[in-house]
C-alpha positions as a Markdown table, in Angstrom:
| # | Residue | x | y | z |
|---|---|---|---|---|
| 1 | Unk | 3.9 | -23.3 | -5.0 |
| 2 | Unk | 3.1 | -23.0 | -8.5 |
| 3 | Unk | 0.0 | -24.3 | -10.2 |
| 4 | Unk | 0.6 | -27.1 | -12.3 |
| 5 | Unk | 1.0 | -25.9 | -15.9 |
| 6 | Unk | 0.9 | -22.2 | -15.3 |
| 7 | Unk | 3.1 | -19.8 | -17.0 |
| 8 | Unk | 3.3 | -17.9 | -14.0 |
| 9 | Unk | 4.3 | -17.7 | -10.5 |
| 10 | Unk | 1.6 | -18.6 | -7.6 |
| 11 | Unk | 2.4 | -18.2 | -3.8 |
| 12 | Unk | 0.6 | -18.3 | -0.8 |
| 13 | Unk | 1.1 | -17.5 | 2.9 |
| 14 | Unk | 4.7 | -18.4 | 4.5 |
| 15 | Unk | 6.0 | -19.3 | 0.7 |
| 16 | Unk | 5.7 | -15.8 | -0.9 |
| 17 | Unk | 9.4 | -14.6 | -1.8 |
| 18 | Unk | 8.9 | -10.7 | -0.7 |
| 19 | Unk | 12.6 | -10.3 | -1.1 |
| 20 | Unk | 12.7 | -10.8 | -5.0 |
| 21 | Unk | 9.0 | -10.5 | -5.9 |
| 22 | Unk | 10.8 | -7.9 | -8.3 |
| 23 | Unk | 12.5 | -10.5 | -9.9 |
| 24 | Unk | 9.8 | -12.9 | -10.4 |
| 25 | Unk | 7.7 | -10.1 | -12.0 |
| 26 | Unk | 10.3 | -8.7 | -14.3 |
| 27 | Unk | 10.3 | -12.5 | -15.5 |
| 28 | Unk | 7.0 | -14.0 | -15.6 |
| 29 | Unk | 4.9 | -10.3 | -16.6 |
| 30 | Unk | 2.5 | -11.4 | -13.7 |
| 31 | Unk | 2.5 | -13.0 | -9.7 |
| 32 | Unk | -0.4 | -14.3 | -8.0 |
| 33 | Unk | -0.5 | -13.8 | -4.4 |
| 34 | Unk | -2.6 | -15.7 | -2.5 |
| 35 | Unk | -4.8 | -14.7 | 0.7 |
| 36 | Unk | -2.6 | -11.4 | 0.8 |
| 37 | Unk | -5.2 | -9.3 | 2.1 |
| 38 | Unk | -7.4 | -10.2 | 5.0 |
| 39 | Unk | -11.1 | -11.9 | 4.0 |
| 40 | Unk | -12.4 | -9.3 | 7.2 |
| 41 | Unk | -11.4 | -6.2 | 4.9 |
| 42 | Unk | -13.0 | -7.3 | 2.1 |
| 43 | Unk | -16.0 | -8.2 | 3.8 |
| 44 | Unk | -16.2 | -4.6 | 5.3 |
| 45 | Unk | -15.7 | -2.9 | 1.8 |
| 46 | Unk | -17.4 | -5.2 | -1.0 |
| 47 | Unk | -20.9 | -3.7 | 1.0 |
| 48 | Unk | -19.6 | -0.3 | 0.1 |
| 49 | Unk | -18.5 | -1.0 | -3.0 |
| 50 | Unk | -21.4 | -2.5 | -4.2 |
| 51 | Unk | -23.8 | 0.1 | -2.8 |
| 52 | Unk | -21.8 | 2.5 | -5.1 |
| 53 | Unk | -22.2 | -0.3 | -8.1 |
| 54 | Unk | -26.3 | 0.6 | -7.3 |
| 55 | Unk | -26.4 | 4.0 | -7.2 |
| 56 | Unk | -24.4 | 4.5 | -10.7 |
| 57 | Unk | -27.0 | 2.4 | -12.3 |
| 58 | Unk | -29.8 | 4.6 | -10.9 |
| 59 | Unk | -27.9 | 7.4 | -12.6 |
| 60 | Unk | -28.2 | 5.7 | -15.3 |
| 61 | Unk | -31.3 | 4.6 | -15.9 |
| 62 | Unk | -32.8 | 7.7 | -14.6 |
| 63 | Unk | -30.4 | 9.9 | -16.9 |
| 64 | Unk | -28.8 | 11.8 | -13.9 |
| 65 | Unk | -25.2 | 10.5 | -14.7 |
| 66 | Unk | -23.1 | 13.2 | -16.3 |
| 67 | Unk | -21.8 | 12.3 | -19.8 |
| 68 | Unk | -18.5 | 12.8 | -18.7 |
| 69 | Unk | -18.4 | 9.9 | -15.9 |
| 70 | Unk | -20.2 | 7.4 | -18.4 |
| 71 | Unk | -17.7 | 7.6 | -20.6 |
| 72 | Unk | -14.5 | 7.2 | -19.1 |
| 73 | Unk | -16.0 | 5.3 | -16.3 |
| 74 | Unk | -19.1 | 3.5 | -16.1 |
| 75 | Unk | -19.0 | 1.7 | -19.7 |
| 76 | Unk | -15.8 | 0.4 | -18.7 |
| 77 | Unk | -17.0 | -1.0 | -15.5 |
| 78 | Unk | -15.6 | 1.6 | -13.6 |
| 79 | Unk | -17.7 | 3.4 | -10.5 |
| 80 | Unk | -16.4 | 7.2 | -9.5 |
| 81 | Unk | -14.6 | 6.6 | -6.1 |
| 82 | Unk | -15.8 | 9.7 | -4.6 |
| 83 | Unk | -19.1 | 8.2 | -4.3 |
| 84 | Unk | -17.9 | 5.4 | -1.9 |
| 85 | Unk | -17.9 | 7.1 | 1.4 |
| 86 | Unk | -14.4 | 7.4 | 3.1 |
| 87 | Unk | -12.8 | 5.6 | 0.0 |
| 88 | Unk | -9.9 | 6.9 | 0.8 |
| 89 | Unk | -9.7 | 4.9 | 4.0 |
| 90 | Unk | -9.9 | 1.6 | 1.6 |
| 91 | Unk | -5.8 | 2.1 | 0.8 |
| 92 | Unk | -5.1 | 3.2 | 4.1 |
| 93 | Unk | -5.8 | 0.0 | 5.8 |
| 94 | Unk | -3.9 | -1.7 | 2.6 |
| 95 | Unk | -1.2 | 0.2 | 3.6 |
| 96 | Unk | -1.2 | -0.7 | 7.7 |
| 97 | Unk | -1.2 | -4.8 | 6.5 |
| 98 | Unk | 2.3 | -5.8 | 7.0 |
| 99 | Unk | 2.4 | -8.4 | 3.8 |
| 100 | Unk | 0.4 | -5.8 | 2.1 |
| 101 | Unk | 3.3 | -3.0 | 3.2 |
| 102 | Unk | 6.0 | -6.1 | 1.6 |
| 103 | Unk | 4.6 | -6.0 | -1.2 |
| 104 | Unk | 5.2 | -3.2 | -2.3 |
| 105 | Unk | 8.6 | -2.5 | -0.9 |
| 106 | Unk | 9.7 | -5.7 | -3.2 |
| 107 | Unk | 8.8 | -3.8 | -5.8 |
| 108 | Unk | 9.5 | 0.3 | -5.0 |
| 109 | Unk | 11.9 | 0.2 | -1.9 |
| 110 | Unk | 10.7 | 3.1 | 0.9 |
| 111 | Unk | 8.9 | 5.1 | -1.6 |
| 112 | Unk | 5.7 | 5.2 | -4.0 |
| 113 | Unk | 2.6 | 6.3 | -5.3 |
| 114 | Unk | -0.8 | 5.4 | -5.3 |
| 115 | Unk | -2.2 | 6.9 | -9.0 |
| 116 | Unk | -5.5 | 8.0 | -8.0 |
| 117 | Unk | -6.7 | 8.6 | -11.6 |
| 118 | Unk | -6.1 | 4.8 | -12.4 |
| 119 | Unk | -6.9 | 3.3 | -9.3 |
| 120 | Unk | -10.9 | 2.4 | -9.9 |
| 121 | Unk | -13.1 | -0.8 | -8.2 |
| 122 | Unk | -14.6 | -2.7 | -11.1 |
| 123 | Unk | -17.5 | -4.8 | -12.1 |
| 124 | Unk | -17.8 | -7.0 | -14.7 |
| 125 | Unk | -20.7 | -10.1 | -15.6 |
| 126 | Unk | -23.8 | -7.8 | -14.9 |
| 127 | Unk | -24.7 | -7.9 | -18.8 |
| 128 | Unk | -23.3 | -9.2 | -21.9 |
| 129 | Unk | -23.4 | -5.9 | -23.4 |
| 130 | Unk | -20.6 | -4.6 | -20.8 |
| 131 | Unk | -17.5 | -3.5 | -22.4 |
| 132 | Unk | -15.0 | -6.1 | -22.0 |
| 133 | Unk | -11.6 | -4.7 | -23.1 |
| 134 | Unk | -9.7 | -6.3 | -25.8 |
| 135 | Unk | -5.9 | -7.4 | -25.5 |
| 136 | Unk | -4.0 | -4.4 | -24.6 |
| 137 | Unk | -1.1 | -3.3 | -22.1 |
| 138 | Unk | -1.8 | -0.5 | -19.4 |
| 139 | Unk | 1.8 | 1.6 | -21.3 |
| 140 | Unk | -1.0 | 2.7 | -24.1 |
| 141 | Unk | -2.4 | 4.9 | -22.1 |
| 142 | Unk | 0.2 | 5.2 | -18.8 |
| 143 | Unk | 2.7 | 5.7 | -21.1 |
| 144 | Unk | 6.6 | 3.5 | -20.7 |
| 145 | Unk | 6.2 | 4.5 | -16.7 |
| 146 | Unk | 7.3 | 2.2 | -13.5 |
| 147 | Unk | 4.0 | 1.0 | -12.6 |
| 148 | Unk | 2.4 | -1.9 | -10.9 |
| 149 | Unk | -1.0 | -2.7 | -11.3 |
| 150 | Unk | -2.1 | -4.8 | -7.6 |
| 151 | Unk | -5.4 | -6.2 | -9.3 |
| 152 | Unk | -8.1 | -7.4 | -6.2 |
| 153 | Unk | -11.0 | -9.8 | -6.2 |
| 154 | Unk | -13.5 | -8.7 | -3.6 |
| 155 | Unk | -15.3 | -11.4 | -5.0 |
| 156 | Unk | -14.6 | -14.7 | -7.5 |
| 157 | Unk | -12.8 | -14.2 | -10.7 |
| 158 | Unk | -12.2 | -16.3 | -13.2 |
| 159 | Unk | -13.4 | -19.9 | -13.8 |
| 160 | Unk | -17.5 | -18.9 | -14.0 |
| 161 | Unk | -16.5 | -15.6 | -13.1 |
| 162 | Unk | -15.1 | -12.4 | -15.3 |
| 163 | Unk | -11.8 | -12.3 | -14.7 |
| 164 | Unk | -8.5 | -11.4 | -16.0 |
| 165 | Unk | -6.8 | -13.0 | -18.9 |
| 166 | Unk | -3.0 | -12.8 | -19.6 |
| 167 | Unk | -0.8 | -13.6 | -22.1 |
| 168 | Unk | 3.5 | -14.2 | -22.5 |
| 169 | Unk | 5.5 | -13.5 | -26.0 |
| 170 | Unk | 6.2 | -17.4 | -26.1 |
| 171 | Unk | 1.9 | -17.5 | -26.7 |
| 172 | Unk | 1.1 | -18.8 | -23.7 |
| 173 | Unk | -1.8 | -17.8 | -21.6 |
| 174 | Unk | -3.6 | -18.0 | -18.1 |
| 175 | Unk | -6.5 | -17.3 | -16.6 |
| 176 | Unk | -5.5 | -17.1 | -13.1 |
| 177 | Unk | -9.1 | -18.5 | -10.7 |
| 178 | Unk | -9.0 | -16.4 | -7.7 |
| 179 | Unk | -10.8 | -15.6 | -4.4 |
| 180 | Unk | -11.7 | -12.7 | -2.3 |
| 181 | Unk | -8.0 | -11.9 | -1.2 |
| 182 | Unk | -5.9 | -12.7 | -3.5 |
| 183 | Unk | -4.1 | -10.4 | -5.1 |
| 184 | Unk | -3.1 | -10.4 | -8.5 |
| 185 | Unk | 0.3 | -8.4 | -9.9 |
| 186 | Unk | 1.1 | -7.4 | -13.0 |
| 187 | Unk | 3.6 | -4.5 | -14.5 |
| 188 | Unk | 2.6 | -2.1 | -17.9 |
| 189 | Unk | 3.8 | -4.1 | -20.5 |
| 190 | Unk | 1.7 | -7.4 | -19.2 |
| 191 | Unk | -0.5 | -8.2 | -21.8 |
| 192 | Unk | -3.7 | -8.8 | -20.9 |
| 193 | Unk | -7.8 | -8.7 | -21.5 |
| 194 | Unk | -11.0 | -9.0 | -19.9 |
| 195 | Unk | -12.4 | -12.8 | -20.0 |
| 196 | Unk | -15.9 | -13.0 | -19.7 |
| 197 | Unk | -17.5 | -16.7 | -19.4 |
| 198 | Unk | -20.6 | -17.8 | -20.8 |
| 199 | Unk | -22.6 | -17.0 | -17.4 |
| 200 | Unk | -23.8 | -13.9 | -15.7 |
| 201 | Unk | -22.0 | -14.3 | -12.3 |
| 202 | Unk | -20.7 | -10.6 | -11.4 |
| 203 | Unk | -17.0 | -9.7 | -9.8 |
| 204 | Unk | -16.2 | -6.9 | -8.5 |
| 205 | Unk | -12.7 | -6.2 | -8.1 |
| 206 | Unk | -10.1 | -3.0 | -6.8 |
| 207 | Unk | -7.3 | -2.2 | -9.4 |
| 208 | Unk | -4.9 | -0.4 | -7.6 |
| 209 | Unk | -1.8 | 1.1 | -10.0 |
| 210 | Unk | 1.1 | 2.3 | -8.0 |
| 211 | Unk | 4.3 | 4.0 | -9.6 |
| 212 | Unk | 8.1 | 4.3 | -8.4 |
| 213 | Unk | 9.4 | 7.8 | -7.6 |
| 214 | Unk | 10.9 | 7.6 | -11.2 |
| 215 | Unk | 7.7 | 8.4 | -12.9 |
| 216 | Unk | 6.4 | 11.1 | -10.4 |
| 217 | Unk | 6.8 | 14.0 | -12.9 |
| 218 | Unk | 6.1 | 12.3 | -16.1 |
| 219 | Unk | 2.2 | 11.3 | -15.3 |
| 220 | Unk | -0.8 | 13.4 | -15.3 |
| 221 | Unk | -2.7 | 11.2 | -12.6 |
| 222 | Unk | -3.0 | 12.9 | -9.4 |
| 223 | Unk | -0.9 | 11.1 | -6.8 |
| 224 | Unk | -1.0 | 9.8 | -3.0 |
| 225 | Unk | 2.7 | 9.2 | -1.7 |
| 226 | Unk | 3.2 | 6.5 | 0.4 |
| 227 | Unk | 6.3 | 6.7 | 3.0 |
| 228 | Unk | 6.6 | 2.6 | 3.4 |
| 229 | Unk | 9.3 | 3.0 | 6.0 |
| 230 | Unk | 7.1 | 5.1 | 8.3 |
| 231 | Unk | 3.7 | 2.5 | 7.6 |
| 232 | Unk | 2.8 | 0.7 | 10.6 |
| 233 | Unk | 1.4 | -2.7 | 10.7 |
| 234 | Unk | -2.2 | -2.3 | 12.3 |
| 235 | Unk | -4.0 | -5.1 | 10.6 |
């Protein structure tokens, strides 16, 4: 069901509409998910990804982090993947949950692809001198391409967490409260910006961007095709 006075759709467990989830965000810009992915995989990667979260900041602080990282990662919130051991394995379990699988054939059919360049885990709330990115759509700089963005909360996010604002044309906007699991899913042209509360609790979250076979050749992001007809459910 949706939540009272949201602009945007909010489903959980047996109620979420996999077979025109399409439909529901080519309408509303956004669709909360509830409980999509399993609180047991999150528990096993948040460790990981917060260990990774640590080690940047030693960079950091000791001056060891190339320039190059701390500028198109690290001041954004962004940590470099490689440095989570066996990140890779992180979508591959994604992939073997069944409602996970559903998802993303409501939205791409048999085929699509995980855009490794723009598929980062994030913190936000460790300082108020973060950068906290102003309204903006993911087109400016993924260009007019298919793309979903399947935003994750390994922790809390929103309420007196950082989380996610979004915003429609008719000037309405939402600050969806979520919990470790949910997933959050919005297309390019959602717009959208940081929200940072008053407090200094930290999330860390997974944004995952996957794009139709459509926009294959016209992105520069390095790219892991997924065959969803051949996934199998092992979670």
């Amino acid at each position: 069901m949706a939540i009272t006075g949201s602009p945007f759709p909010d489903f959980e467990g047996t109620a979420i509409p996999f077979d025109n989830l399409d439909a529901q965000l080519a309408e509303a810009g956004a669709v909360v998910l509830r409980g999509l992915v399993p609180r047991a995989l999150i528990e096993h990667w948040l460790p990981r990804f917060l260990q990774a979260f640590e080690e940047a900041d030693t960079q950091v602080y000791t001056g060891q982090m190339p320039a190059s990282l701390y500028q198109s990662l690290y001041r954004y919130g962004h940590v470099y993947p490689p440095t989570i051991p066996h990140y890779e394995q992180w979508h591959q379990a994604l992939l073997q949950h069944r409602p996970f699988q559903q998802v993303l054939r409501s939205f791409f059919g048999d085929r699509c692809a995980l855009m490794i360049q723009n598929s980062y885990p994030r913190r936000q709330g460790r300082s108020r001198s973060e950068h906290a990115i102003d309204w903006h759509q993911d087109q400016a700089f993924l260009g007019p391409l298919p793309v979903i963005n399947t935003w994750i909360p390994m922790t809390p996010a929103g309420g007196n967490y950082p989380g996610v604002e979004l915003a429609l044309s008719s000037g309405a906007c939402w600050i969806p409260e979520l919990q470790p699991g949910d997933v959050l899913i919005f297309h390019a042209f959602t717009r959208h910006r940081t929200f940072l509360p008053d407090n200094f609790n930290e999330r860390i979250s997974s944004e995952l961007r996957w794009i139709a076979p459509a926009g294959f050749e016209f992105t520069s992001s390095p790219l892991f095709t997924v065959n969803l007809g051949e996934a199998t459910d092992a979670v």
